[in-house]
Amino acid sequence: MKIINFGSLNIDIFFRVNHIVRPGETISAQSIERRAGGKGLNQSIALIKNYDKVYHAGSVGMDGSFLKEYLAGEGIDTRYIKESSSSTGNAIIQVDDNGENSIVLYKGANFDNDRAFIDEVLENFDKDDVLVLQNEINNMDYIIDKAFRKGMKIVLNPSPITDEVKDFDLDKIDLLLVNETEALEISACEGIEEIISSFKEKYPNLKVVITLGSKGSVYIDKENRIYQDAYKVNAVDSTGAGDTFTGYFVAEFYQNKDIKQCLKLATKASALSVTKKGASISIPSIEEVEKFNGEN
Ligand code: RIB
């Protein structure tokens, strides 16, 4: 089994601030750091920590070759990352004293994945393989359709949520990973019980993980509903915590591990990531995750 993540690659500019800037306000940052990021890139890093055959596909500009080198250095196959004439995607990230963030995205080269390139990439994968997607690249519905026709298992983490996501055909998705807000938007329901019933009724074969912040997470499929509590940690920077959860969960899940174990491992990994600064650089190793004995 190969895991191919067709996803964004961003240059993250982190501003450490006392509080997130308010409309009309000008504030000074305590520090500024430039790092490798993007939901796609972060999830590939989390995947490779827990599985060894990970490919990343996507586009960067000439200013983004360091992102490709970084992924390759971590053991990810980068042959399907192309260079486009646009500048690389950027994220301006403010992180406040509580570790909360606020992000402004510039899509840049992340929207330069044309159909010919998508065809060329997916030609190398088949029904035994898993495709991982977030919502920071273009031509998403084309990629989903193409991979579905090949019989691939498709994982969708529709972050950041947009109106287009509501038109994606979830019958083609094997595993959907969403937070509570995204689940509410996609299902157009109110409250977690209603969301769960709606997913089960409309998409009986869809497996869903809903992350519930400090309340933990829940996995739902036809037969199961499995809960996992969150771990209490000292939050320094929550950027990339969701990506860490997704990457760890997906790698574990498609290695056919027990679902409770998948949720536990992903929850531990994302809790640990919050205790460090940055997005991809805060993703812990599998050894660190297995050693972690946090309190729920
Ligand atoms: O999920 C965190 C990521 O969101 C950051 O790395 C940033 O690039 C944005 O895409």
CSV table of C-alpha atoms and ligand atoms in Angstrom, one decimal:
chain,number,residue,atom,x,y,z
A,1,MET,CA,0.0,0.0,0.0
A,2,LYS,CA,1.2,3.5,-0.9
A,3,ILE,CA,-0.2,6.6,0.6
A,4,ILE,CA,-0.3,9.6,-1.7
A,5,ASN,CA,-1.0,13.0,-0.3
A,6,PHE,CA,-2.1,15.5,-3.0
A,7,GLY,CA,-1.8,18.7,-0.9
A,8,SER,CA,-0.7,22.2,-0.2
A,9,LEU,CA,2.8,23.3,0.5
A,10,ASN,CA,3.2,26.7,2.2
A,11,ILE,CA,5.8,29.0,3.5
A,12,ASP,CA,4.5,29.8,7.0
A,13,ILE,CA,5.4,33.1,8.5
A,14,PHE,CA,4.8,32.9,12.2
A,15,PHE,CA,4.3,36.1,14.3
A,16,ARG,CA,4.3,35.6,18.0
A,17,VAL,CA,1.9,38.2,19.5
A,18,ASN,CA,0.3,38.9,22.9
A,19,HIS,CA,-3.1,38.8,21.3
A,20,ILE,CA,-4.4,38.3,17.8
A,21,VAL,CA,-4.6,41.7,16.1
A,22,ARG,CA,-8.0,43.4,16.1
A,23,PRO,CA,-9.6,45.3,13.2
A,24,GLY,CA,-7.9,48.7,12.8
A,25,GLU,CA,-5.2,47.9,15.4
A,26,THR,CA,-1.4,47.8,14.8
A,27,ILE,CA,0.7,45.7,17.2
A,28,SER,CA,4.3,44.5,17.4
A,29,ALA,CA,5.3,40.9,17.3
A,30,GLN,CA,7.8,39.4,19.8
A,31,SER,CA,9.3,37.2,17.1
A,32,ILE,CA,9.0,36.2,13.5
A,33,GLU,CA,9.9,32.8,12.0
A,34,ARG,CA,9.7,31.4,8.5
A,35,ARG,CA,8.9,27.7,8.4
A,36,ALA,CA,7.7,24.8,6.2
A,37,GLY,CA,3.9,24.4,6.4
A,38,GLY,CA,0.6,23.9,4.6
A,39,LYS,CA,-2.0,21.4,5.7
A,40,GLY,CA,-0.8,19.1,3.0
A,41,LEU,CA,2.9,19.2,3.9
A,42,ASN,CA,2.1,18.9,7.6
A,43,GLN,CA,0.0,15.9,7.1
A,44,SER,CA,2.7,14.2,5.0
A,45,ILE,CA,5.2,14.8,7.8
A,46,ALA,CA,2.7,13.2,10.3
A,47,LEU,CA,2.1,10.3,7.9
A,48,ILE,CA,5.8,9.4,7.4
A,49,LYS,CA,6.3,9.3,11.2
A,50,ASN,CA,4.0,6.3,11.3
A,51,TYR,CA,4.2,4.7,7.8
A,52,ASP,CA,7.1,4.4,5.4
A,53,LYS,CA,5.6,4.6,1.9
A,54,VAL,CA,4.4,8.2,1.7
A,55,TYR,CA,4.3,10.3,-1.5
A,56,HIS,CA,3.5,14.0,-1.7
A,57,ALA,CA,2.1,15.6,-4.9
A,58,GLY,CA,1.5,19.3,-5.4
A,59,SER,CA,3.0,22.5,-6.7
A,60,VAL,CA,5.6,25.0,-5.4
A,61,GLY,CA,7.1,28.2,-7.0
A,62,MET,CA,10.8,28.7,-7.4
A,63,ASP,CA,10.9,30.1,-3.9
A,64,GLY,CA,9.6,26.8,-2.5
A,65,SER,CA,12.3,24.3,-3.4
A,66,PHE,CA,13.3,24.1,0.3
A,67,LEU,CA,9.9,22.6,1.1
A,68,LYS,CA,10.5,19.8,-1.3
A,69,GLU,CA,14.0,19.2,0.1
A,70,TYR,CA,12.5,19.2,3.6
A,71,LEU,CA,10.0,16.5,2.8
A,72,ALA,CA,12.6,14.5,1.0
A,73,GLY,CA,14.9,14.7,4.0
A,74,GLU,CA,12.1,13.3,6.1
A,75,GLY,CA,11.8,10.2,3.8
A,76,ILE,CA,8.8,11.3,1.7
A,77,ASP,CA,8.9,10.6,-2.0
A,78,THR,CA,8.7,14.0,-3.7
A,79,ARG,CA,8.9,13.0,-7.4
A,80,TYR,CA,5.3,14.4,-7.9
A,81,ILE,CA,6.0,17.9,-6.6
A,82,LYS,CA,6.3,20.2,-9.6
A,83,GLU,CA,7.6,23.7,-9.9
A,84,SER,CA,5.2,26.2,-11.3
A,85,SER,CA,5.7,29.9,-12.4
A,86,SER,CA,3.6,31.2,-9.5
A,87,SER,CA,5.1,32.0,-6.1
A,88,THR,CA,4.7,29.4,-3.4
A,89,GLY,CA,1.7,29.4,-1.2
A,90,ASN,CA,2.1,31.5,1.9
A,91,ALA,CA,0.5,31.6,5.4
A,92,ILE,CA,0.7,34.5,7.7
A,93,ILE,CA,0.1,33.0,11.2
A,94,GLN,CA,-0.3,34.9,14.4
A,95,VAL,CA,0.1,32.9,17.6
A,96,ASP,CA,-1.0,34.4,20.9
A,97,ASP,CA,0.1,33.9,24.5
A,98,ASN,CA,-2.5,31.1,24.9
A,99,GLY,CA,-1.2,29.2,21.9
A,100,GLU,CA,-4.2,30.1,19.8
A,101,ASN,CA,-3.7,31.1,16.2
A,102,SER,CA,-5.2,33.1,13.3
A,103,ILE,CA,-4.1,32.4,9.7
A,104,VAL,CA,-4.3,34.3,6.4
A,105,LEU,CA,-3.6,32.1,3.4
A,106,TYR,CA,-2.3,33.0,0.0
A,107,LYS,CA,-2.9,30.1,-2.3
A,108,GLY,CA,-0.1,30.8,-4.9
A,109,ALA,CA,1.3,27.7,-6.6
A,110,ASN,CA,-1.2,25.4,-4.7
A,111,PHE,CA,-3.8,26.3,-7.3
A,112,ASP,CA,-1.5,25.3,-10.3
A,113,ASN,CA,-2.5,21.6,-10.3
A,114,ASP,CA,-4.0,21.2,-13.8
A,115,ARG,CA,-5.8,18.1,-15.0
A,116,ALA,CA,-2.9,16.8,-17.1
A,117,PHE,CA,-0.6,16.9,-14.0
A,118,ILE,CA,-3.3,15.2,-11.9
A,119,ASP,CA,-3.7,12.4,-14.5
A,120,GLU,CA,0.1,12.0,-14.7
A,121,VAL,CA,0.4,11.6,-10.9
A,122,LEU,CA,-2.6,9.3,-10.3
A,123,GLU,CA,-1.5,7.0,-13.2
A,124,ASN,CA,1.0,5.7,-10.7
A,125,PHE,CA,-1.5,4.6,-8.0
A,126,ASP,CA,-4.2,2.0,-7.9
A,127,LYS,CA,-6.9,0.4,-5.8
A,128,ASP,CA,-4.5,-0.8,-3.1
A,129,ASP,CA,-3.4,2.8,-2.4
A,130,VAL,CA,-4.7,5.6,-0.2
A,131,LEU,CA,-5.2,9.2,-1.4
A,132,VAL,CA,-5.2,11.9,1.3
A,133,LEU,CA,-6.7,15.3,0.5
A,134,GLN,CA,-7.2,18.6,2.4
A,135,ASN,CA,-8.9,21.7,0.9
A,136,GLU,CA,-6.0,24.0,0.0
A,137,ILE,CA,-5.5,23.0,-3.6
A,138,ASN,CA,-7.5,23.4,-6.8
A,139,ASN,CA,-9.3,20.8,-8.9
A,140,MET,CA,-10.3,18.9,-5.8
A,141,ASP,CA,-13.5,17.4,-7.4
A,142,TYR,CA,-11.5,16.2,-10.4
A,143,ILE,CA,-8.9,14.5,-8.2
A,144,ILE,CA,-11.7,12.8,-6.1
A,145,ASP,CA,-13.5,11.6,-9.2
A,146,LYS,CA,-10.4,10.3,-10.9
A,147,ALA,CA,-9.1,8.5,-7.8
A,148,PHE,CA,-12.6,7.0,-7.1
A,149,ARG,CA,-12.7,5.6,-10.7
A,150,LYS,CA,-9.4,3.9,-10.0
A,151,GLY,CA,-10.8,2.3,-6.8
A,152,MET,CA,-8.4,4.1,-4.5
A,153,LYS,CA,-9.4,4.7,-0.9
A,154,ILE,CA,-10.0,8.5,-0.5
A,155,VAL,CA,-9.4,10.4,2.7
A,156,LEU,CA,-10.8,13.9,2.9
A,157,ASN,CA,-9.9,16.5,5.6
A,158,PRO,CA,-11.9,19.4,4.1
A,159,SER,CA,-9.9,22.2,5.9
A,160,PRO,CA,-10.2,25.1,5.6
A,161,ILE,CA,-13.9,24.7,4.9
A,162,THR,CA,-15.4,26.5,1.9
A,163,ASP,CA,-18.8,26.4,0.1
A,164,GLU,CA,-17.3,24.2,-2.6
A,165,VAL,CA,-16.8,21.4,-0.1
A,166,LYS,CA,-20.5,21.0,0.3
A,167,ASP,CA,-20.7,20.0,-3.4
A,168,PHE,CA,-18.1,17.2,-3.1
A,169,ASP,CA,-19.7,13.8,-3.5
A,170,LEU,CA,-19.1,12.2,-0.1
A,171,ASP,CA,-20.2,8.8,-1.5
A,172,LYS,CA,-16.7,8.7,-3.2
A,173,ILE,CA,-14.9,9.3,0.1
A,174,ASP,CA,-13.8,6.4,2.4
A,175,LEU,CA,-12.8,8.4,5.4
A,176,LEU,CA,-13.8,12.0,6.3
A,177,LEU,CA,-11.9,13.8,9.1
A,178,VAL,CA,-13.6,17.0,10.3
A,179,ASN,CA,-13.8,19.2,13.3
A,180,GLU,CA,-17.1,20.1,14.9
A,181,THR,CA,-17.6,23.4,12.9
A,182,GLU,CA,-16.8,21.6,9.6
A,183,ALA,CA,-19.2,18.8,10.5
A,184,LEU,CA,-22.0,21.3,11.2
A,185,GLU,CA,-21.4,23.1,7.9
A,186,ILE,CA,-21.2,19.9,5.7
A,187,SER,CA,-24.2,18.2,7.3
A,188,ALA,CA,-26.2,21.4,7.8
A,189,CYS,CA,-27.3,20.0,11.1
A,190,GLU,CA,-27.3,21.3,14.7
A,191,GLY,CA,-25.6,19.3,17.5
A,192,ILE,CA,-23.4,16.3,17.4
A,193,GLU,CA,-26.2,13.6,17.6
A,194,GLU,CA,-28.0,15.1,14.7
A,195,ILE,CA,-24.7,15.3,12.7
A,196,ILE,CA,-24.0,11.6,13.4
A,197,SER,CA,-27.5,10.5,12.3
A,198,SER,CA,-27.3,12.6,9.2
A,199,PHE,CA,-23.9,11.2,8.1
A,200,LYS,CA,-25.1,7.6,8.8
A,201,GLU,CA,-28.3,8.1,6.8
A,202,LYS,CA,-27.0,10.0,3.8
A,203,TYR,CA,-23.6,8.2,3.4
A,204,PRO,CA,-24.0,4.7,5.0
A,205,ASN,CA,-20.5,3.6,3.8
A,206,LEU,CA,-18.6,6.7,4.9
A,207,LYS,CA,-16.3,6.4,7.9
A,208,VAL,CA,-16.2,9.7,9.9
A,209,VAL,CA,-13.9,11.1,12.5
A,210,ILE,CA,-15.1,14.3,14.3
A,211,THR,CA,-12.6,16.1,16.5
A,212,LEU,CA,-14.3,17.9,19.3
A,213,GLY,CA,-11.5,20.1,20.8
A,214,SER,CA,-11.1,19.7,24.5
A,215,LYS,CA,-13.9,17.1,24.4
A,216,GLY,CA,-11.8,14.6,22.4
A,217,SER,CA,-13.0,12.9,19.2
A,218,VAL,CA,-15.4,10.4,17.9
A,219,TYR,CA,-15.2,7.8,15.1
A,220,ILE,CA,-18.4,6.6,13.4
A,221,ASP,CA,-19.1,4.0,10.8
A,222,LYS,CA,-22.0,1.7,10.1
A,223,GLU,CA,-21.5,-0.5,13.2
A,224,ASN,CA,-19.3,1.6,15.5
A,225,ARG,CA,-19.2,4.7,17.5
A,226,ILE,CA,-16.0,5.1,19.4
A,227,TYR,CA,-15.0,8.0,21.6
A,228,GLN,CA,-11.6,9.2,22.7
A,229,ASP,CA,-10.9,11.8,25.4
A,230,ALA,CA,-8.5,14.6,24.8
A,231,TYR,CA,-5.2,14.9,26.8
A,232,LYS,CA,-4.5,17.9,29.0
A,233,VAL,CA,-1.3,19.6,28.0
A,234,ASN,CA,0.3,23.0,28.3
A,235,ALA,CA,-0.5,24.7,25.0
A,236,VAL,CA,2.3,26.7,23.4
A,237,ASP,CA,1.1,26.7,19.7
A,238,SER,CA,-1.9,24.8,18.3
A,239,THR,CA,-0.9,25.3,14.7
A,240,GLY,CA,-0.8,22.0,12.9
A,241,ALA,CA,-2.4,20.0,15.7
A,242,GLY,CA,-5.3,18.9,13.4
A,243,ASP,CA,-2.8,17.9,10.7
A,244,THR,CA,-0.9,15.9,13.2
A,245,PHE,CA,-4.1,14.1,14.2
A,246,THR,CA,-5.0,13.4,10.6
A,247,GLY,CA,-1.6,12.1,9.5
A,248,TYR,CA,-1.2,9.8,12.5
A,249,PHE,CA,-4.8,8.5,12.4
A,250,VAL,CA,-4.7,7.8,8.6
A,251,ALA,CA,-1.4,5.9,8.7
A,252,GLU,CA,-2.6,3.8,11.7
A,253,PHE,CA,-6.1,3.2,10.3
A,254,TYR,CA,-5.0,1.9,6.9
A,255,GLN,CA,-2.6,-0.5,8.6
A,256,ASN,CA,-5.8,-2.0,9.9
A,257,LYS,CA,-5.1,-1.2,13.6
A,258,ASP,CA,-7.8,-1.3,16.2
A,259,ILE,CA,-9.9,1.9,15.9
A,260,LYS,CA,-9.6,2.9,19.5
A,261,GLN,CA,-5.9,2.5,19.2
A,262,CYS,CA,-5.9,4.7,16.1
A,263,LEU,CA,-7.8,7.5,17.9
A,264,LYS,CA,-5.6,7.2,21.0
A,265,LEU,CA,-2.3,7.5,19.0
A,266,ALA,CA,-3.6,10.4,16.9
A,267,THR,CA,-4.9,12.2,20.0
A,268,LYS,CA,-1.5,11.7,21.8
A,269,ALA,CA,0.4,12.9,18.7
A,270,SER,CA,-1.7,16.1,18.3
A,271,ALA,CA,-1.5,16.8,22.1
A,272,LEU,CA,2.3,16.6,22.0
A,273,SER,CA,2.4,18.9,18.9
A,274,VAL,CA,0.6,21.6,20.8
A,275,THR,CA,3.4,21.7,23.4
A,276,LYS,CA,5.9,22.9,20.8
A,277,LYS,CA,6.1,26.0,18.5
A,278,GLY,CA,5.5,25.7,14.8
A,279,ALA,CA,3.4,23.4,12.5
A,280,SER,CA,5.4,20.6,10.8
A,281,ILE,CA,8.4,21.0,13.1
A,282,SER,CA,6.1,20.4,16.2
A,283,ILE,CA,5.0,16.9,14.9
A,284,PRO,CA,6.4,14.3,17.3
A,285,SER,CA,8.1,11.1,16.4
A,286,ILE,CA,6.3,7.7,16.9
A,287,GLU,CA,8.7,6.9,19.8
A,288,GLU,CA,7.7,10.2,21.6
A,289,VAL,CA,4.0,9.4,21.0
A,290,GLU,CA,4.3,5.9,22.3
A,291,LYS,CA,6.1,7.1,25.4
A,292,PHE,CA,3.6,9.8,26.2
A,293,ASN,CA,1.5,9.1,29.3
A,294,GLY,CA,-0.7,12.2,29.4
A,295,GLU,CA,-3.7,12.8,31.6
A,296,ASN,CA,-7.2,12.9,30.0
B,1,RIB,O1,-3.0,23.6,9.7
B,1,RIB,C1,-1.9,24.5,9.8
B,1,RIB,C2,-1.5,25.0,8.4
B,1,RIB,O2,-2.6,25.8,7.9
B,1,RIB,C3,-0.3,25.9,8.4
B,1,RIB,O3,0.9,25.2,8.3
B,1,RIB,C4,-0.6,26.9,7.3
B,1,RIB,O4,0.2,26.8,6.2
B,1,RIB,C5,-2.1,26.6,6.9
B,1,RIB,O5,-2.2,26.0,5.7
